Coordinates of C-alpha atoms in Angstrom, one line a residue:
Chain A
M1 CA 22.4 -13.3 1.0
V2 CA 19.0 -11.7 1.9
T3 CA 18.7 -9.6 5.0
V4 CA 15.2 -9.5 6.6
I5 CA 14.6 -7.0 9.4
K6 CA 11.5 -6.6 11.5
I7 CA 10.9 -3.5 13.7
G8 CA 8.3 -3.2 16.4
G9 CA 6.2 -0.5 17.8
N10 CA 8.9 1.0 20.0
I11 CA 10.7 2.3 16.9
I12 CA 7.5 3.0 14.8
D13 CA 6.2 5.3 17.7
N14 CA 9.4 7.5 17.9
P15 CA 9.8 9.5 14.7
A16 CA 13.6 10.3 15.5
E17 CA 14.3 6.7 16.3
L18 CA 12.5 5.6 13.0
E19 CA 14.6 8.1 11.0
Q20 CA 17.7 6.7 12.5
F21 CA 16.7 3.2 11.9
L22 CA 15.7 3.9 8.2
T23 CA 19.0 5.6 7.6
D24 CA 21.0 2.6 8.9
F25 CA 18.6 0.2 7.1
S26 CA 19.1 2.2 3.9
K27 CA 22.8 1.6 4.0
I28 CA 22.5 -2.2 4.1
E29 CA 23.9 -3.7 0.8
G30 CA 22.4 -6.4 -1.1
P31 CA 18.8 -7.7 -1.3
K32 CA 16.7 -6.8 2.1
V33 CA 13.1 -6.9 3.3
L34 CA 11.6 -4.8 6.0
V35 CA 8.6 -5.8 8.1
H36 CA 7.0 -3.5 10.4
G37 CA 4.7 -3.8 13.3
G38 CA 1.9 -1.3 14.3
G39 CA 2.8 0.6 17.4
K40 CA 0.2 2.6 19.3
S41 CA -1.4 4.6 16.7
A42 CA -3.9 1.9 15.8
T43 CA -5.1 1.8 19.4
K44 CA -5.0 5.7 19.5
M45 CA -7.0 5.9 16.3
A46 CA -9.5 3.2 17.5
Q47 CA -10.1 5.3 20.8
N48 CA -10.5 8.4 18.6
I49 CA -13.3 7.0 16.7
G50 CA -14.9 5.4 19.8
L51 CA -13.9 1.7 19.4
E52 CA -13.1 -0.2 22.4
P53 CA -9.8 -2.4 21.8
Q54 CA -10.4 -5.9 23.1
M55 CA -7.6 -8.0 24.0
I56 CA -7.6 -11.7 25.1
E57 CA -4.4 -13.2 26.5
G58 CA -2.4 -10.2 25.1
R59 CA -3.7 -10.5 21.7
R60 CA -5.8 -8.0 19.9
I61 CA -9.3 -9.2 19.0
T62 CA -9.9 -7.9 15.4
D63 CA -13.6 -7.3 14.9
A64 CA -14.5 -5.7 11.5
P65 CA -14.3 -1.9 12.7
M66 CA -10.9 -2.7 14.2
L67 CA -9.6 -4.4 11.1
D68 CA -10.6 -1.3 9.1
V69 CA -8.4 0.7 11.6
V70 CA -5.4 -1.5 11.5
V71 CA -5.6 -1.6 7.5
M72 CA -5.6 2.2 7.5
I73 CA -2.9 2.7 10.0
Y74 CA -0.6 -0.3 9.1
A75 CA -1.1 -0.6 5.4
G76 CA -1.6 3.2 4.8
Q77 CA -0.2 5.7 7.3
I78 CA 2.8 3.8 8.6
N79 CA 3.7 1.7 5.5
K80 CA 3.6 4.7 3.0
N81 CA 5.5 7.1 5.3
I82 CA 8.2 4.4 5.8
V83 CA 8.3 3.9 1.9
A84 CA 8.5 7.7 1.2
Q85 CA 11.4 8.1 3.6
L86 CA 13.4 5.0 2.2
Q87 CA 12.8 6.6 -1.3
A88 CA 14.3 9.8 -0.1
K89 CA 17.3 7.6 1.0
N90 CA 17.6 6.2 -2.5
N91 CA 16.3 2.8 -1.5
N92 CA 13.7 1.6 -4.1
A93 CA 11.1 0.7 -1.5
I94 CA 7.6 -0.6 -2.4
G95 CA 5.1 -1.2 0.5
F96 CA 3.1 -4.4 0.7
S97 CA 0.3 -6.1 2.5
G98 CA 0.0 -9.7 2.0
A99 CA -2.8 -9.1 -0.4
D100 CA -0.6 -7.3 -2.9
G101 CA 0.6 -9.7 -5.5
N102 CA -0.8 -12.4 -3.2
L103 CA 2.6 -12.2 -1.5
I104 CA 1.2 -13.6 1.8
Q105 CA -1.9 -15.7 1.9
S106 CA -3.3 -16.6 5.2
V107 CA -6.2 -18.5 6.7
K108 CA -8.6 -16.9 9.2
R109 CA -7.8 -18.4 12.6
N110 CA -10.3 -21.0 13.7
H111 CA -9.8 -21.4 17.5
P112 CA -12.0 -23.8 19.4
T113 CA -12.8 -21.3 22.3
I114 CA -11.6 -17.9 21.3
D115 CA -13.0 -15.9 18.4
Y116 CA -10.0 -13.8 17.4
G117 CA -12.0 -12.1 14.6
F118 CA -10.3 -11.2 11.3
V119 CA -6.9 -12.6 12.4
G120 CA -4.9 -14.7 9.7
D121 CA -2.4 -17.3 10.1
V122 CA 0.1 -17.5 7.3
K123 CA -0.5 -20.2 4.6
Q124 CA 1.8 -19.5 1.9
V125 CA 4.3 -16.9 0.5
N126 CA 4.6 -16.0 -3.2
T127 CA 8.4 -16.5 -3.4
N128 CA 8.5 -16.2 -7.1
L129 CA 7.2 -12.7 -7.1
L130 CA 9.3 -11.8 -4.0
K131 CA 12.4 -13.1 -5.9
T132 CA 11.5 -11.1 -9.0
L133 CA 11.1 -7.9 -6.9
L134 CA 14.4 -8.4 -5.2
D135 CA 16.1 -9.2 -8.5
N136 CA 14.8 -5.8 -9.7
H137 CA 16.5 -4.1 -6.7
I138 CA 13.3 -3.4 -5.0
V139 CA 13.2 -3.2 -1.3
P140 CA 9.9 -4.8 -0.1
V141 CA 8.3 -3.1 3.1
F142 CA 5.7 -5.3 4.5
C143 CA 2.9 -4.3 7.1
A144 CA 1.2 -6.9 9.2
I145 CA -1.9 -7.3 7.0
T146 CA -2.5 -10.5 5.0
H147 CA -5.5 -11.9 3.0
D148 CA -7.3 -15.1 2.5
K149 CA -7.3 -14.9 -1.4
D150 CA -11.1 -14.8 -1.1
G151 CA -11.3 -10.9 -0.7
Q152 CA -11.0 -10.7 3.1
L153 CA -8.0 -8.8 4.6
L154 CA -6.6 -10.3 7.8
N155 CA -4.5 -9.0 10.9
T156 CA -1.3 -11.1 11.2
N157 CA 1.4 -11.0 13.8
A158 CA 4.5 -9.0 12.3
D159 CA 7.0 -11.4 13.9
T160 CA 5.2 -14.3 12.1
I161 CA 5.2 -12.4 8.8
A162 CA 9.0 -11.8 9.2
S163 CA 9.7 -15.4 9.9
E164 CA 7.5 -16.9 7.2
L165 CA 9.0 -14.4 4.6
S166 CA 12.4 -15.6 5.8
I167 CA 11.6 -19.2 5.7
A168 CA 10.2 -18.9 2.2
L169 CA 13.2 -16.9 1.0
S170 CA 15.7 -19.4 2.5
E171 CA 14.6 -21.9 -0.3
I172 CA 16.3 -19.7 -2.7
E173 CA 19.0 -17.9 -0.8
E174 CA 20.8 -17.7 2.5
V175 CA 18.7 -15.6 4.9
T176 CA 19.7 -13.6 8.0
L177 CA 16.6 -12.4 10.0
T178 CA 17.1 -9.7 12.5
Y179 CA 14.4 -8.8 15.1
C180 CA 15.0 -5.3 16.4
F181 CA 13.4 -4.5 19.8
E182 CA 13.9 -2.1 22.8
K183 CA 16.4 -4.5 24.4
Q184 CA 20.0 -5.4 23.3
G185 CA 19.1 -9.0 23.1
V186 CA 18.3 -11.9 25.1
L187 CA 19.5 -11.1 28.7
Q188 CA 21.0 -13.3 31.4
D189 CA 19.4 -10.9 33.9
S190 CA 16.3 -9.1 32.5
E191 CA 17.0 -6.1 34.9
D192 CA 20.5 -5.5 33.4
D193 CA 20.6 -4.4 29.7
S194 CA 24.4 -5.3 29.4
S195 CA 23.9 -8.9 30.4
V196 CA 23.4 -9.9 26.8
I197 CA 23.8 -13.5 25.9
T198 CA 25.6 -13.2 22.5
A199 CA 25.0 -16.6 21.2
I200 CA 22.3 -19.0 21.8
N201 CA 21.7 -22.6 20.1
E202 CA 19.1 -25.1 20.7
E203 CA 20.9 -26.9 23.4
L204 CA 21.6 -23.6 25.5
Y205 CA 18.0 -22.5 24.9
L206 CA 16.6 -25.7 26.6
K207 CA 19.1 -25.2 29.5
L208 CA 18.2 -21.5 29.9
K209 CA 14.5 -22.3 29.9
E210 CA 15.1 -25.1 32.5
D211 CA 17.0 -22.7 34.6
K212 CA 14.2 -20.1 34.2
V213 CA 16.8 -17.6 32.7
I214 CA 14.5 -17.3 29.8
H215 CA 10.9 -16.9 30.8
S216 CA 7.4 -15.4 29.9
G217 CA 7.5 -13.2 26.5
M218 CA 10.8 -14.4 25.5
I219 CA 9.7 -18.0 25.2
P220 CA 7.2 -17.7 22.4
K221 CA 9.7 -15.3 20.7
L222 CA 12.6 -17.8 20.7
D223 CA 10.3 -20.8 19.9
N224 CA 9.4 -18.8 16.8
C225 CA 13.1 -18.4 16.1
F226 CA 13.9 -22.0 16.5
N227 CA 11.0 -23.0 14.4
S228 CA 12.3 -20.6 11.5
L229 CA 15.8 -22.0 11.9
S230 CA 14.6 -25.6 11.7
R231 CA 12.7 -24.6 8.5
G232 CA 15.7 -23.3 6.6
V233 CA 16.6 -19.8 7.9
Q234 CA 20.4 -19.6 8.4
K235 CA 20.8 -17.1 11.2
I236 CA 18.7 -15.0 13.4
K237 CA 19.9 -11.9 15.4
I238 CA 17.7 -10.2 18.2
G239 CA 18.8 -6.8 19.6
H240 CA 18.5 -3.2 19.4
H241 CA 18.7 -1.5 15.9
K242 CA 21.7 0.4 16.7
M243 CA 23.7 -3.0 16.1
L244 CA 22.8 -2.1 12.3
Q245 CA 25.2 0.9 12.3
N246 CA 27.6 -0.5 14.8
P247 CA 28.2 -4.3 14.6
D248 CA 30.2 -4.1 17.9
V249 CA 27.0 -3.3 19.7
L250 CA 26.1 -6.4 21.7
H251 CA 23.2 -8.5 20.4
T252 CA 22.1 -12.2 20.6
T253 CA 22.8 -14.5 17.5
I254 CA 20.6 -17.7 17.4
T255 CA 21.4 -20.7 15.3
L256 CA 20.4 -24.3 15.6
Chain B
M1 CA -2.4 -2.3 -25.9
V2 CA -2.7 -1.2 -22.2
T3 CA -6.0 -0.3 -20.6
V4 CA -5.9 2.3 -17.9
I5 CA -9.2 2.8 -16.1
K6 CA -10.0 5.5 -13.4
I7 CA -13.0 5.0 -11.1
G8 CA -14.2 7.8 -8.8
G9 CA -16.0 8.3 -5.5
N10 CA -19.6 7.3 -6.8
I11 CA -18.3 3.7 -7.3
I12 CA -16.0 3.7 -4.3
D13 CA -18.8 4.7 -2.0
N14 CA -21.2 2.0 -3.1
P15 CA -19.9 -1.5 -2.2
A16 CA -22.4 -3.4 -4.5
E17 CA -21.4 -1.0 -7.5
L18 CA -17.7 -1.5 -6.7
E19 CA -18.1 -5.3 -6.5
Q20 CA -19.8 -5.3 -10.0
F21 CA -17.1 -2.9 -11.4
L22 CA -14.2 -5.1 -10.1
T23 CA -15.9 -8.2 -11.5
D24 CA -16.2 -6.4 -15.0
F25 CA -12.6 -5.0 -14.6
S26 CA -11.1 -8.5 -13.6
K27 CA -12.3 -9.8 -17.0
I28 CA -10.4 -7.2 -19.1
E29 CA -7.8 -9.1 -20.9
G30 CA -4.1 -7.9 -21.5
P31 CA -2.1 -5.3 -19.5
K32 CA -4.2 -3.0 -17.4
V33 CA -3.9 -0.4 -14.7
L34 CA -6.7 0.9 -12.2
V35 CA -6.7 4.3 -10.6
H36 CA -9.1 5.0 -7.9
G37 CA -10.2 8.3 -6.3
G38 CA -11.3 8.6 -2.6
G39 CA -15.0 9.1 -2.1
K40 CA -16.6 10.2 0.9
S41 CA -14.9 8.1 3.5
A42 CA -11.9 10.5 3.9
T43 CA -14.2 13.4 4.8
K44 CA -16.3 11.2 7.1
M45 CA -12.9 10.1 8.9
A46 CA -11.9 13.6 9.1
Q47 CA -15.3 14.7 10.8
N48 CA -15.1 11.6 13.1
I49 CA -11.7 12.7 14.5
G50 CA -12.8 16.3 14.6
L51 CA -11.0 17.9 11.6
E52 CA -12.8 20.5 9.4
P53 CA -12.3 19.8 5.8
Q54 CA -11.2 23.0 3.9
M55 CA -12.0 23.6 0.4
I56 CA -10.9 26.4 -1.9
E57 CA -12.5 26.5 -5.3
G58 CA -13.8 22.8 -5.0
R59 CA -10.4 21.6 -4.1
R60 CA -9.5 20.1 -0.7
I61 CA -6.8 22.0 1.0
T62 CA -4.6 19.3 2.5
D63 CA -2.9 20.2 5.9
A64 CA -0.8 17.8 7.7
P65 CA -3.7 16.1 9.7
M66 CA -5.8 15.9 6.5
L67 CA -2.9 14.3 4.7
D68 CA -2.6 11.7 7.3
V69 CA -6.4 11.0 7.0
V70 CA -6.2 10.7 2.9
V71 CA -3.1 8.5 3.2
M72 CA -4.8 6.2 5.6
I73 CA -8.0 6.0 3.6
Y74 CA -6.8 6.0 0.1
A75 CA -3.6 4.1 0.3
G76 CA -4.7 1.9 3.2
Q77 CA -8.5 1.1 3.5
I78 CA -9.7 1.7 0.1
N79 CA -6.6 0.6 -2.0
K80 CA -6.0 -2.7 0.0
N81 CA -9.7 -3.6 -0.1
I82 CA -9.7 -3.3 -3.8
V83 CA -6.6 -5.3 -4.1
A84 CA -7.9 -8.2 -1.9
Q85 CA -11.1 -8.1 -4.0
L86 CA -9.2 -8.2 -7.3
Q87 CA -7.0 -11.1 -5.9
A88 CA -10.2 -13.1 -5.2
K89 CA -11.1 -12.6 -8.9
N90 CA -7.6 -14.0 -9.9
N91 CA -6.2 -10.8 -10.9
N92 CA -2.7 -10.4 -9.5
A93 CA -3.2 -6.9 -8.2
I94 CA -0.7 -4.8 -6.3
G95 CA -1.7 -1.5 -4.8
F96 CA 0.4 1.6 -5.1
S97 CA 1.0 5.1 -4.0
G98 CA 3.3 7.1 -6.2
A99 CA 6.0 6.6 -3.4
D100 CA 6.1 2.9 -3.9
G101 CA 8.8 2.1 -6.5
N102 CA 9.1 5.8 -7.0
L103 CA 6.3 5.2 -9.6
I104 CA 4.9 8.8 -9.4
Q105 CA 7.1 11.5 -8.3
S106 CA 5.4 14.9 -7.8
V107 CA 6.2 18.5 -6.9
K108 CA 4.4 20.3 -3.9
R109 CA 2.1 22.8 -5.5
N110 CA 3.4 26.3 -5.2
H111 CA 0.5 28.7 -6.0
P112 CA 1.1 32.4 -5.7
T113 CA -2.0 33.1 -3.9
I114 CA -3.5 29.9 -2.5
D115 CA -1.6 27.5 -0.1
Y116 CA -3.0 24.1 -1.2
G117 CA -1.0 22.4 1.6
F118 CA 0.5 19.0 0.8
V119 CA -0.8 18.7 -2.7
G120 CA 1.5 17.4 -5.4
D121 CA 1.6 18.1 -9.2
V122 CA 3.0 15.1 -11.1
K123 CA 6.7 15.5 -12.3
Q124 CA 7.5 12.0 -13.6
V125 CA 6.4 8.5 -13.8
N126 CA 8.7 5.5 -13.4
T127 CA 7.9 3.9 -16.7
N128 CA 10.4 1.2 -16.7
L129 CA 9.2 -0.4 -13.4
L130 CA 5.5 0.0 -14.6
K131 CA 6.5 -1.9 -17.7
T132 CA 8.3 -4.7 -15.6
L133 CA 5.2 -5.0 -13.5
L134 CA 2.8 -5.3 -16.4
D135 CA 5.4 -7.7 -18.1
N136 CA 5.0 -9.9 -15.0
H137 CA 1.2 -9.9 -15.3
I138 CA 0.8 -7.6 -12.3
V139 CA -2.4 -5.3 -12.1
P140 CA -1.3 -2.0 -10.7
V141 CA -3.9 -0.4 -8.5
F142 CA -3.0 3.2 -7.8
C143 CA -4.5 5.6 -5.2
A144 CA -4.3 9.3 -5.5
I145 CA -1.0 9.7 -3.3
T146 CA 2.4 10.6 -4.6
H147 CA 5.6 11.8 -3.0
D148 CA 8.3 14.4 -3.6
K149 CA 11.2 11.8 -3.4
D150 CA 12.3 13.8 -0.5
G151 CA 10.2 11.9 2.1
Q152 CA 7.1 13.8 1.8
L153 CA 3.7 12.2 0.7
L154 CA 1.4 14.5 -1.4
N155 CA -2.1 14.4 -2.2
T156 CA -2.7 14.3 -6.0
N157 CA -5.8 14.4 -8.3
A158 CA -6.8 11.0 -9.2
D159 CA -7.8 12.0 -12.8
T160 CA -4.4 13.6 -13.3
I161 CA -2.6 10.4 -11.9
A162 CA -4.7 8.3 -14.6
S163 CA -3.7 10.8 -17.4
E164 CA -0.1 11.1 -16.5
L165 CA 0.3 7.1 -16.2
S166 CA -1.4 6.9 -19.6
I167 CA 1.0 9.4 -21.3
A168 CA 3.9 7.6 -19.8
L169 CA 2.8 4.1 -20.9
S170 CA 1.8 5.5 -24.3
E171 CA 5.6 6.0 -25.0
I172 CA 5.9 2.1 -25.1
E173 CA 2.5 0.9 -25.9
E174 CA -0.9 2.0 -27.3
V175 CA -3.1 3.2 -24.3
T176 CA -6.9 3.5 -24.0
L177 CA -7.9 5.7 -20.9
T178 CA -11.3 5.3 -19.6
Y179 CA -12.8 7.6 -17.0
C180 CA -15.8 5.9 -15.3
F181 CA -18.2 8.3 -13.7
E182 CA -21.9 8.5 -12.7
K183 CA -23.2 9.7 -16.2
Q184 CA -23.1 7.8 -19.4
G185 CA -20.8 10.1 -21.2
V186 CA -20.5 13.8 -22.3
L187 CA -24.2 14.8 -22.7
Q188 CA -25.8 17.1 -25.4
D189 CA -28.4 18.1 -22.7
S190 CA -27.1 17.6 -19.1
E191 CA -30.6 16.8 -17.8
D192 CA -31.0 13.8 -20.3
D193 CA -28.9 11.0 -19.6
S194 CA -29.6 9.4 -23.1
S195 CA -28.3 12.5 -25.0
V196 CA -24.8 11.1 -25.0
I197 CA -22.4 12.5 -27.6
T198 CA -20.6 9.3 -28.7
A199 CA -17.6 10.7 -30.4
I200 CA -15.8 14.0 -29.8
N201 CA -12.6 15.3 -31.6
E202 CA -10.9 18.6 -31.0
E203 CA -12.8 20.4 -33.7
L204 CA -16.1 19.3 -32.2
Y205 CA -15.1 20.1 -28.7
L206 CA -14.1 23.7 -29.6
K207 CA -17.6 24.1 -31.4
L208 CA -19.4 22.6 -28.3
K209 CA -17.7 24.9 -26.0
E210 CA -18.5 27.9 -28.2
D211 CA -22.1 26.7 -28.2
K212 CA -22.0 26.3 -24.5
V213 CA -23.2 22.6 -24.7
I214 CA -20.1 21.7 -22.8
H215 CA -19.6 24.0 -19.7
S216 CA -18.6 24.2 -16.1
G217 CA -17.1 21.0 -14.6
M218 CA -16.8 19.2 -18.0
I219 CA -14.4 21.7 -19.4
P220 CA -11.4 20.9 -17.1
K221 CA -12.2 17.2 -17.6
L222 CA -12.1 17.4 -21.4
D223 CA -9.0 20.0 -21.4
N224 CA -7.3 17.2 -19.4
C225 CA -8.3 14.6 -22.1
F226 CA -7.2 16.5 -24.9
N227 CA -3.9 17.4 -23.2
S228 CA -3.5 13.5 -22.6
L229 CA -4.2 12.8 -26.3
S230 CA -1.7 15.5 -27.6
R231 CA 0.9 13.9 -25.4
G232 CA 0.5 10.4 -26.9
V233 CA -2.6 8.7 -25.4
Q234 CA -4.3 6.9 -28.4
K235 CA -8.0 7.0 -27.2
I236 CA -9.9 8.2 -24.2
K237 CA -13.4 7.0 -23.2
I238 CA -15.8 8.7 -20.7
G239 CA -18.9 7.0 -19.3
H240 CA -20.6 4.7 -17.0
H241 CA -18.7 1.7 -15.8
K242 CA -21.5 -0.6 -17.2
M243 CA -20.0 -0.1 -20.6
L244 CA -17.1 -2.4 -19.4
Q245 CA -19.4 -5.5 -19.4
N246 CA -21.6 -4.3 -22.4
P247 CA -19.8 -2.4 -25.2
D248 CA -23.3 -1.5 -26.6
V249 CA -23.9 0.9 -23.7
L250 CA -23.6 4.4 -24.9
H251 CA -20.4 6.3 -23.9
T252 CA -18.1 9.1 -25.3
T253 CA -14.9 8.3 -27.2
I254 CA -12.6 11.2 -27.4
T255 CA -9.8 11.4 -30.0
L256 CA -7.6 14.2 -31.4

């Protein structure tokens, strides 16, 4: 069984939280993969050097100077510090972008109306190399940078990287994919953090969408989950990272 | 036979030169390792965000904000762009800091009078993992960042990284280490680029030092070479990277 865990900016931006998460993550037994998002430091760095971050529909437009910044911050600063911390906790971590070992090849997004810039949609995962690494007790740590195999680095959504890695790995082993975020899971009432829906399958999801219990930002997140499940991932969990140290902590488990 | 090549800032800072070098490097057959220095972009970035680079005796003093910058630039921007370009040339490159896979563990420098900051002196190389990577036809690309295995990243001299990797690999295979720099090799007359001394052994080195033909910056460089040779490296070449595509280009070969 392979454990794939994705952490987002809320953990990355808080050193104490990150330290706690990495301690819990380091104790997970068996093959595991960590995928991390970016947090606020790329935006901060862009501002520091006078770039204006551009967003369209909540997505960052990645022009060439912004790509430089996200590569520096995601693949450099954040990734290497996480790797060094995991090494201190005796996890043999290696940090990767998708370019490394051609692990995640993507295609520059070609949208009919919006030019996203240097943004890549995942095309294929080098499952053989990933398996060789896991067999050698390596803990891969992925940042959200991929490449087009033609020399161009590309910015790619970290949730997508986590799901594509999980789908690829599910061809060879059972995979549990965990998305850690600031809430405890999918909530019945978005104002009440204790109203966690602990299990969702496709049937319930359709009903919850119809009843508008699940709405806005949670819809693409859950669509992405059901896409991963239908493509082979066995189980997906969504919740706060404290569930890693204490399995009694409420969270949402998603299955087909 | 393993080929280890180190390139410095003069190549990194010139995109056309770097492209040519990577094309030549990609054609080298057999197991190979690339080590790259930093170039001017770390200094430029430090100035952009308002840091004052501090130097003592030609060495950068690495305080915490400067460490952040060199990690970003060396392990992020430079390393990942080199990896993506090598992938485009069908070399299965993976970029590494010393923290990744605990490949290069170092010790924070403890100097009696100068506080170098977050600078590491190499303590050990994870030769087993390096060999596994080479056996899997991976081309490791190292930046000049290491770690102390206690969670701290450290800035380490790229020449030293190249020599320590070569020494470690020489325990299992024959190693040729090549230092590419802006000159064609060790010169008889530092003003005349064609006055290359094509072969130097220890005896000749001592004589050339005595006669002051070799002086200033070349002395630590060559001391480092003879140290590597005495610790197992079979052959060291120093010269301009154009010798990679054309072996008739003059360069200096150093042996014991």
